[in-house]
Amino acid sequence: MPHPWPTPVTTSRCCATPSRSTTGSPRERRRRTGIGGIRLGSPTAGITGVGIAIPGQQGPSPLRGRGTPPVPATRPTVLITGAAAGIGRATALAFARSGYLVGAYDINESGTDRLARSAPSDSIVPGHLDVTDPDSWTTALDAFMDRTSGRLDVLVNNAGILRAGSFVDIPLDSQHHTPRVNVDGVINGCYLAHPYLKATPGAHVINLCSASAIYGQAELATYSASKFAVRGLTEALDLEWRRDDIRVTAVWPLFVDTDMIATEKTSSMSTLGVRLDPEDVAKKIVGIATPRRWHLPRPVHVPVGAQASAMFASAQVTPLRLLRAINRRIDRA
């Protein structure tokens, strides 16, 4: 069954603020004129990110890049970080099979190249991205937006790292590096992608959270703290960006069978087990990103799997003292 993708709007009102210059690089033209020829901040900004009518030109005005034609305006797009392996790779393949053009970005560029070769033809645009570096974000967004005519339906902030063990046994540099990737990476992505999300009707940000943000986890102290930050950022932006027609959601898996988990062990992992694989999380992400024909309230937080769902639901009604006792029991088992 074809998915009910939102149809981009084309309106003559957009002609009120055409680009004043056609010189310079695509990046320079976007900085001067906004997305798709609309001045960001103008009365018409945000009407649409694609399909902009320009006087004297037939059809949409694409932002072409590197000699590659942009995607058709009716094809949805998604940018995924940490896409070379694990949850990111599975999510990229799931979106590609669902008809999206996928921007698959990772610090491991050879991994995203292999991903592109294994996916349906012309469905994945691979590239390098260090999520801790705002300049790297700008370069990646420029490259992908050149392919999509400025359209960004979904941003999946998946990139993350984990170090397990006693807090004082993990080197301080590693302690600081975890929030740089897990928190700063999400902040950078949300901040720098916002103009493109705002210009795309019904855009959606999906942040990878964790069941470790329900209650702080022993042997995962800094990782757990970083996911609490992602939780708070998601809740705040969901409120702020409603006015921009941007949904913001946090996805909450428990332990997932990835290379990251294979090399890091904790008492809670031994107690609860590893019962999810990357495809379970990918299926949930694509499901919540897919537009619905009916309008029902959607939760900001979406647990993945029976364990995470039960833990999240019980945490909403369990007193903190009891929640602490439960987590102490899990850690000791």
Short mmCIF file of C-alpha atoms in Angstrom, two decimals:
data_model
loop_
_atom_site.label_atom_id
_atom_site.label_comp_id
_atom_site.label_asym_id
_atom_site.label_seq_id
_atom_site.Cartn_x
_atom_site.Cartn_y
_atom_site.Cartn_z
CA MET A 1 0.00 0.00 0.00
CA PRO A 2 1.51 3.38 -0.91
CA HIS A 3 2.29 5.59 2.04
CA PRO A 4 0.25 8.81 2.42
CA TRP A 5 3.18 11.17 2.08
CA PRO A 6 2.31 14.85 2.49
CA THR A 7 2.10 16.54 -0.92
CA PRO A 8 4.36 19.61 -1.17
CA VAL A 9 2.50 22.87 -1.71
CA THR A 10 3.17 25.09 -4.72
CA THR A 11 1.66 28.55 -4.52
CA SER A 12 2.01 31.78 -6.42
CA ARG A 13 2.45 33.59 -3.09
CA CYS A 14 5.97 32.19 -3.06
CA CYS A 15 6.84 34.39 -6.00
CA ALA A 16 6.75 37.44 -3.77
CA THR A 17 10.31 36.88 -2.59
CA PRO A 18 12.38 35.28 -5.37
CA SER A 19 16.11 35.02 -5.07
CA ARG A 20 17.90 38.28 -5.88
CA SER A 21 21.06 36.54 -6.97
CA THR A 22 21.82 33.45 -8.97
CA THR A 23 25.57 33.62 -8.50
CA GLY A 24 27.72 31.82 -5.98
CA SER A 25 27.73 28.29 -4.64
CA PRO A 26 24.50 26.47 -3.68
CA ARG A 27 25.42 26.97 -0.03
CA GLU A 28 25.88 30.75 -0.54
CA ARG A 29 22.61 31.00 -2.49
CA ARG A 30 20.72 29.21 0.31
CA ARG A 31 22.26 31.47 2.93
CA ARG A 32 21.06 34.56 1.00
CA THR A 33 17.65 33.38 -0.07
CA GLY A 34 16.68 30.59 2.32
CA ILE A 35 15.39 27.20 1.20
CA GLY A 36 13.92 26.70 -2.24
CA GLY A 37 14.21 30.42 -3.05
CA ILE A 38 12.20 31.57 0.01
CA ARG A 39 13.77 34.04 2.39
CA LEU A 40 13.90 32.45 5.82
CA GLY A 41 11.93 34.64 8.17
CA SER A 42 9.73 36.06 5.40
CA PRO A 43 5.91 35.77 5.58
CA THR A 44 6.04 32.89 3.09
CA ALA A 45 8.89 30.99 4.73
CA GLY A 46 7.76 27.61 5.96
CA ILE A 47 4.95 27.22 3.40
CA THR A 48 7.02 24.64 1.59
CA GLY A 49 10.58 23.50 1.25
CA VAL A 50 10.21 22.19 -2.29
CA GLY A 51 8.27 22.93 -5.44
CA ILE A 52 8.79 26.71 -5.30
CA ALA A 53 7.56 28.59 -8.35
CA ILE A 54 10.13 31.06 -9.72
CA PRO A 55 9.09 33.68 -12.32
CA GLY A 56 10.32 32.81 -15.81
CA GLN A 57 11.12 29.22 -14.88
CA GLN A 58 9.07 26.10 -15.51
CA GLY A 59 8.48 23.86 -12.52
CA PRO A 60 10.37 23.75 -9.23
CA SER A 61 13.67 25.53 -8.73
CA PRO A 62 16.04 22.78 -7.54
CA LEU A 63 19.22 23.39 -5.62
CA ARG A 64 21.47 21.20 -7.71
CA GLY A 65 24.72 19.88 -6.36
CA ARG A 66 27.68 17.90 -7.68
CA GLY A 67 25.98 17.30 -11.03
CA THR A 68 23.35 15.00 -9.50
CA PRO A 69 19.69 15.81 -10.13
CA PRO A 70 17.55 16.37 -7.03
CA VAL A 71 14.93 13.89 -5.94
CA PRO A 72 11.33 14.34 -7.13
CA ALA A 73 9.38 16.66 -4.87
CA THR A 74 6.99 13.84 -3.95
CA ARG A 75 9.69 11.57 -2.50
CA PRO A 76 10.19 11.87 1.27
CA THR A 77 13.68 12.27 2.71
CA VAL A 78 15.43 11.33 5.94
CA LEU A 79 18.88 12.05 7.35
CA ILE A 80 20.27 9.48 9.80
CA THR A 81 23.39 9.86 11.94
CA GLY A 82 25.49 6.91 13.05
CA ALA A 83 24.26 5.03 9.99
CA ALA A 84 27.29 2.81 9.34
CA ALA A 85 26.30 0.04 11.75
CA GLY A 86 23.79 -1.20 14.28
CA ILE A 87 20.52 0.65 14.74
CA GLY A 88 21.51 3.39 12.28
CA ARG A 89 22.24 0.93 9.47
CA ALA A 90 19.04 -1.05 10.06
CA THR A 91 17.03 2.18 10.14
CA ALA A 92 18.58 3.44 6.90
CA LEU A 93 17.70 0.20 5.11
CA ALA A 94 14.15 0.23 6.51
CA PHE A 95 13.55 3.81 5.33
CA ALA A 96 15.05 2.99 1.92
CA ARG A 97 12.65 0.06 1.52
CA SER A 98 9.79 2.39 2.46
CA GLY A 99 10.53 4.73 -0.45
CA TYR A 100 12.59 7.43 1.25
CA LEU A 101 15.76 9.01 -0.06
CA VAL A 102 18.11 8.34 2.86
CA GLY A 103 21.05 10.50 3.86
CA ALA A 104 23.25 7.98 5.70
CA TYR A 105 25.99 9.78 7.62
CA ASP A 106 28.66 8.52 9.99
CA ILE A 107 32.20 9.23 11.08
CA ASN A 108 32.94 5.82 9.49
CA GLU A 109 32.47 6.80 5.83
CA SER A 110 33.55 3.41 4.47
CA GLY A 111 30.71 1.88 6.48
CA THR A 112 28.10 4.14 4.88
CA ASP A 113 29.57 3.40 1.43
CA ARG A 114 29.05 -0.32 2.07
CA LEU A 115 25.53 0.43 3.26
CA ALA A 116 24.72 2.29 0.04
CA ARG A 117 25.91 -0.65 -2.06
CA SER A 118 23.64 -3.05 -0.17
CA ALA A 119 20.51 -0.89 -0.41
CA PRO A 120 18.01 -0.46 -3.26
CA SER A 121 19.50 1.53 -6.15
CA ASP A 122 19.64 5.32 -5.69
CA SER A 123 17.98 5.12 -2.28
CA ILE A 124 20.92 6.08 -0.05
CA VAL A 125 23.24 9.09 -0.13
CA PRO A 126 26.27 8.17 2.03
CA GLY A 127 28.60 10.67 3.62
CA HIS A 128 30.96 11.60 6.44
CA LEU A 129 29.72 13.30 9.60
CA ASP A 130 31.32 13.94 12.96
CA VAL A 131 28.26 14.87 15.01
CA THR A 132 30.38 16.70 17.61
CA ASP A 133 31.57 19.22 14.97
CA PRO A 134 29.10 21.91 13.80
CA ASP A 135 31.13 22.51 10.63
CA SER A 136 30.88 18.82 9.76
CA TRP A 137 27.11 19.08 10.22
CA THR A 138 26.94 22.08 7.91
CA THR A 139 28.90 20.25 5.21
CA ALA A 140 26.72 17.13 5.48
CA LEU A 141 23.48 19.11 5.41
CA ASP A 142 24.66 21.14 2.41
CA ALA A 143 25.47 17.96 0.49
CA PHE A 144 22.20 16.19 1.29
CA MET A 145 20.00 19.26 0.81
CA ASP A 146 21.54 19.75 -2.64
CA ARG A 147 20.12 16.32 -3.48
CA THR A 148 16.67 16.98 -1.98
CA SER A 149 15.98 20.56 -3.11
CA GLY A 150 16.02 21.56 0.55
CA ARG A 151 13.45 18.99 1.67
CA LEU A 152 14.02 17.23 5.01
CA ASP A 153 11.06 15.22 6.27
CA VAL A 154 12.79 13.30 9.06
CA LEU A 155 15.99 13.75 11.08
CA VAL A 156 17.07 10.69 13.09
CA ASN A 157 19.69 11.56 15.72
CA ASN A 158 21.00 8.06 16.27
CA ALA A 159 24.78 8.46 16.68
CA GLY A 160 25.91 7.54 20.17
CA ILE A 161 28.61 5.84 22.22
CA LEU A 162 28.63 3.83 25.45
CA ARG A 163 31.30 3.05 28.04
CA ALA A 164 30.31 0.64 30.79
CA GLY A 165 32.00 0.03 34.11
CA SER A 166 32.60 1.59 37.49
CA PHE A 167 32.49 5.38 37.18
CA VAL A 168 35.96 5.95 38.66
CA ASP A 169 37.52 3.21 36.53
CA ILE A 170 36.60 4.90 33.23
CA PRO A 171 39.17 7.57 32.21
CA LEU A 172 37.98 11.15 32.56
CA ASP A 173 38.53 11.88 28.85
CA SER A 174 36.12 9.05 28.00
CA GLN A 175 33.62 10.37 30.53
CA HIS A 176 33.59 13.75 28.78
CA HIS A 177 33.54 12.26 25.29
CA THR A 178 30.25 10.44 25.92
CA PRO A 179 28.12 13.59 26.32
CA ARG A 180 30.00 15.28 23.47
CA VAL A 181 28.67 12.61 21.12
CA ASN A 182 25.36 11.72 22.76
CA VAL A 183 24.24 15.22 23.75
CA ASP A 184 26.20 17.79 21.74
CA GLY A 185 25.66 15.69 18.61
CA VAL A 186 21.89 15.87 19.05
CA ILE A 187 21.96 19.59 19.86
CA ASN A 188 24.08 20.31 16.78
CA GLY A 189 21.78 18.30 14.54
CA CYS A 190 18.55 19.84 15.79
CA TYR A 191 19.92 23.37 15.68
CA LEU A 192 21.52 23.25 12.23
CA ALA A 193 18.78 21.19 10.54
CA HIS A 194 15.96 23.36 11.91
CA PRO A 195 15.65 25.70 8.87
CA TYR A 196 15.17 22.72 6.53
CA LEU A 197 12.77 20.98 8.90
CA LYS A 198 10.74 24.17 9.29
CA ALA A 199 10.52 24.60 5.52
CA THR A 200 9.22 21.03 5.07
CA PRO A 201 5.55 20.59 6.07
CA GLY A 202 5.01 17.99 8.78
CA ALA A 203 8.72 17.40 9.50
CA HIS A 204 9.78 15.10 12.33
CA VAL A 205 12.86 14.76 14.56
CA ILE A 206 13.46 11.36 16.17
CA ASN A 207 16.07 11.19 18.92
CA LEU A 208 17.47 7.90 20.20
CA CYS A 209 16.99 7.88 23.94
CA SER A 210 17.33 4.87 26.25
CA ALA A 211 15.57 3.08 29.07
CA SER A 212 18.59 4.16 31.15
CA ALA A 213 16.94 7.60 31.24
CA ILE A 214 14.09 6.24 33.38
CA TYR A 215 16.38 6.00 36.41
CA GLY A 216 20.16 6.43 36.56
CA GLN A 217 21.96 3.15 35.92
CA ALA A 218 24.96 1.89 37.86
CA GLU A 219 27.96 1.13 35.61
CA LEU A 220 26.39 3.36 32.95
CA ALA A 221 26.51 6.62 34.88
CA THR A 222 27.67 9.03 32.19
CA TYR A 223 25.77 7.28 29.40
CA SER A 224 22.62 7.36 31.52
CA ALA A 225 23.12 11.06 32.25
CA SER A 226 23.54 11.78 28.54
CA LYS A 227 20.24 10.08 27.75
CA PHE A 228 18.47 12.07 30.48
CA ALA A 229 19.70 15.16 28.61
CA VAL A 230 18.32 13.82 25.32
CA ARG A 231 15.01 13.18 27.07
CA GLY A 232 14.83 16.76 28.36
CA LEU A 233 15.85 18.26 25.02
CA THR A 234 13.21 16.20 23.21
CA GLU A 235 10.45 17.30 25.58
CA ALA A 236 11.44 20.95 25.33
CA LEU A 237 11.72 21.03 21.54
CA ASP A 238 8.43 19.16 21.16
CA LEU A 239 6.80 22.11 22.92
CA GLU A 240 8.84 24.82 21.18
CA TRP A 241 8.63 23.52 17.63
CA ARG A 242 4.90 22.82 17.51
CA ARG A 243 4.54 26.35 16.14
CA ASP A 244 6.89 25.32 13.30
CA ASP A 245 4.89 22.14 12.51
CA ILE A 246 7.83 19.96 13.61
CA ARG A 247 7.23 16.89 15.76
CA VAL A 248 9.99 15.77 18.12
CA THR A 249 9.99 12.23 19.50
CA ALA A 250 12.31 10.15 21.69
CA VAL A 251 12.61 6.41 21.02
CA TRP A 252 13.40 4.30 24.10
CA PRO A 253 14.94 0.85 23.56
CA LEU A 254 16.44 -1.18 26.38
CA PHE A 255 19.55 -3.20 25.49
CA VAL A 256 19.98 -3.85 21.75
CA ASP A 257 22.18 -6.55 20.23
CA THR A 258 24.81 -4.35 18.56
CA ASP A 259 28.60 -4.26 18.49
CA MET A 260 28.47 -1.50 21.12
CA ILE A 261 26.71 -3.78 23.60
CA ALA A 262 28.87 -6.79 22.69
CA THR A 263 31.98 -5.10 24.08
CA GLU A 264 30.40 -3.51 27.18
CA LYS A 265 28.79 -5.54 29.98
CA THR A 266 26.93 -4.48 33.14
CA SER A 267 25.06 -6.24 35.92
CA SER A 268 21.75 -4.91 34.60
CA MET A 269 22.47 -6.39 31.17
CA SER A 270 23.03 -9.78 32.78
CA THR A 271 19.81 -9.46 34.80
CA LEU A 272 17.50 -8.19 32.07
CA GLY A 273 19.16 -9.75 29.04
CA VAL A 274 19.55 -8.35 25.53
CA ARG A 275 16.24 -9.03 23.80
CA LEU A 276 16.13 -6.51 20.96
CA ASP A 277 17.96 -6.43 17.64
CA PRO A 278 18.55 -3.34 15.48
CA GLU A 279 15.68 -4.25 13.15
CA ASP A 280 13.21 -4.05 16.07
CA VAL A 281 14.22 -0.46 16.72
CA ALA A 282 14.31 0.42 13.02
CA LYS A 283 10.77 -0.86 12.53
CA LYS A 284 9.54 1.30 15.40
CA ILE A 285 11.32 4.40 14.07
CA VAL A 286 9.93 4.05 10.55
CA GLY A 287 6.49 3.36 11.98
CA ILE A 288 6.33 6.56 14.02
CA ALA A 289 7.79 8.60 11.14
CA THR A 290 5.17 7.40 8.65
CA PRO A 291 2.31 9.93 8.28
CA ARG A 292 -1.12 8.69 9.28
CA ARG A 293 -4.40 9.29 7.50
CA TRP A 294 -6.11 9.99 10.82
CA HIS A 295 -5.12 12.59 13.37
CA LEU A 296 -4.65 11.10 16.82
CA PRO A 297 -2.37 12.36 19.59
CA ARG A 298 1.08 10.81 19.37
CA PRO A 299 3.32 10.34 22.40
CA VAL A 300 6.59 12.20 22.76
CA HIS A 301 8.24 9.10 24.26
CA VAL A 302 8.01 5.75 22.46
CA PRO A 303 9.43 2.67 24.22
CA VAL A 304 10.65 -0.24 22.08
CA GLY A 305 9.91 -3.79 23.21
CA ALA A 306 7.90 -5.27 26.05
CA GLN A 307 10.56 -4.70 28.72
CA ALA A 308 11.08 -1.01 27.98
CA SER A 309 7.33 -0.45 27.66
CA ALA A 310 6.65 -2.04 31.05
CA MET A 311 9.50 -0.14 32.72
CA PHE A 312 8.45 3.19 31.24
CA ALA A 313 4.79 2.72 32.17
CA SER A 314 5.55 1.63 35.72
CA ALA A 315 7.96 4.53 36.24
CA GLN A 316 5.10 6.99 35.66
CA VAL A 317 3.26 5.75 38.77
CA THR A 318 6.05 4.35 40.96
CA PRO A 319 7.36 6.48 43.85
CA LEU A 320 11.04 7.39 43.48
CA ARG A 321 11.97 5.47 46.64
CA LEU A 322 10.50 2.27 45.22
CA LEU A 323 12.02 2.93 41.79
CA ARG A 324 15.43 3.25 43.43
CA ALA A 325 14.93 -0.03 45.28
CA ILE A 326 13.97 -1.82 42.07
CA ASN A 327 17.08 -0.57 40.28
CA ARG A 328 19.30 -1.54 43.22
CA ARG A 329 17.85 -5.05 43.00
CA ILE A 330 18.51 -5.20 39.25
CA ASP A 331 22.10 -4.06 39.76
CA ARG A 332 22.79 -6.62 42.49
CA ALA A 333 21.20 -9.62 40.79
#
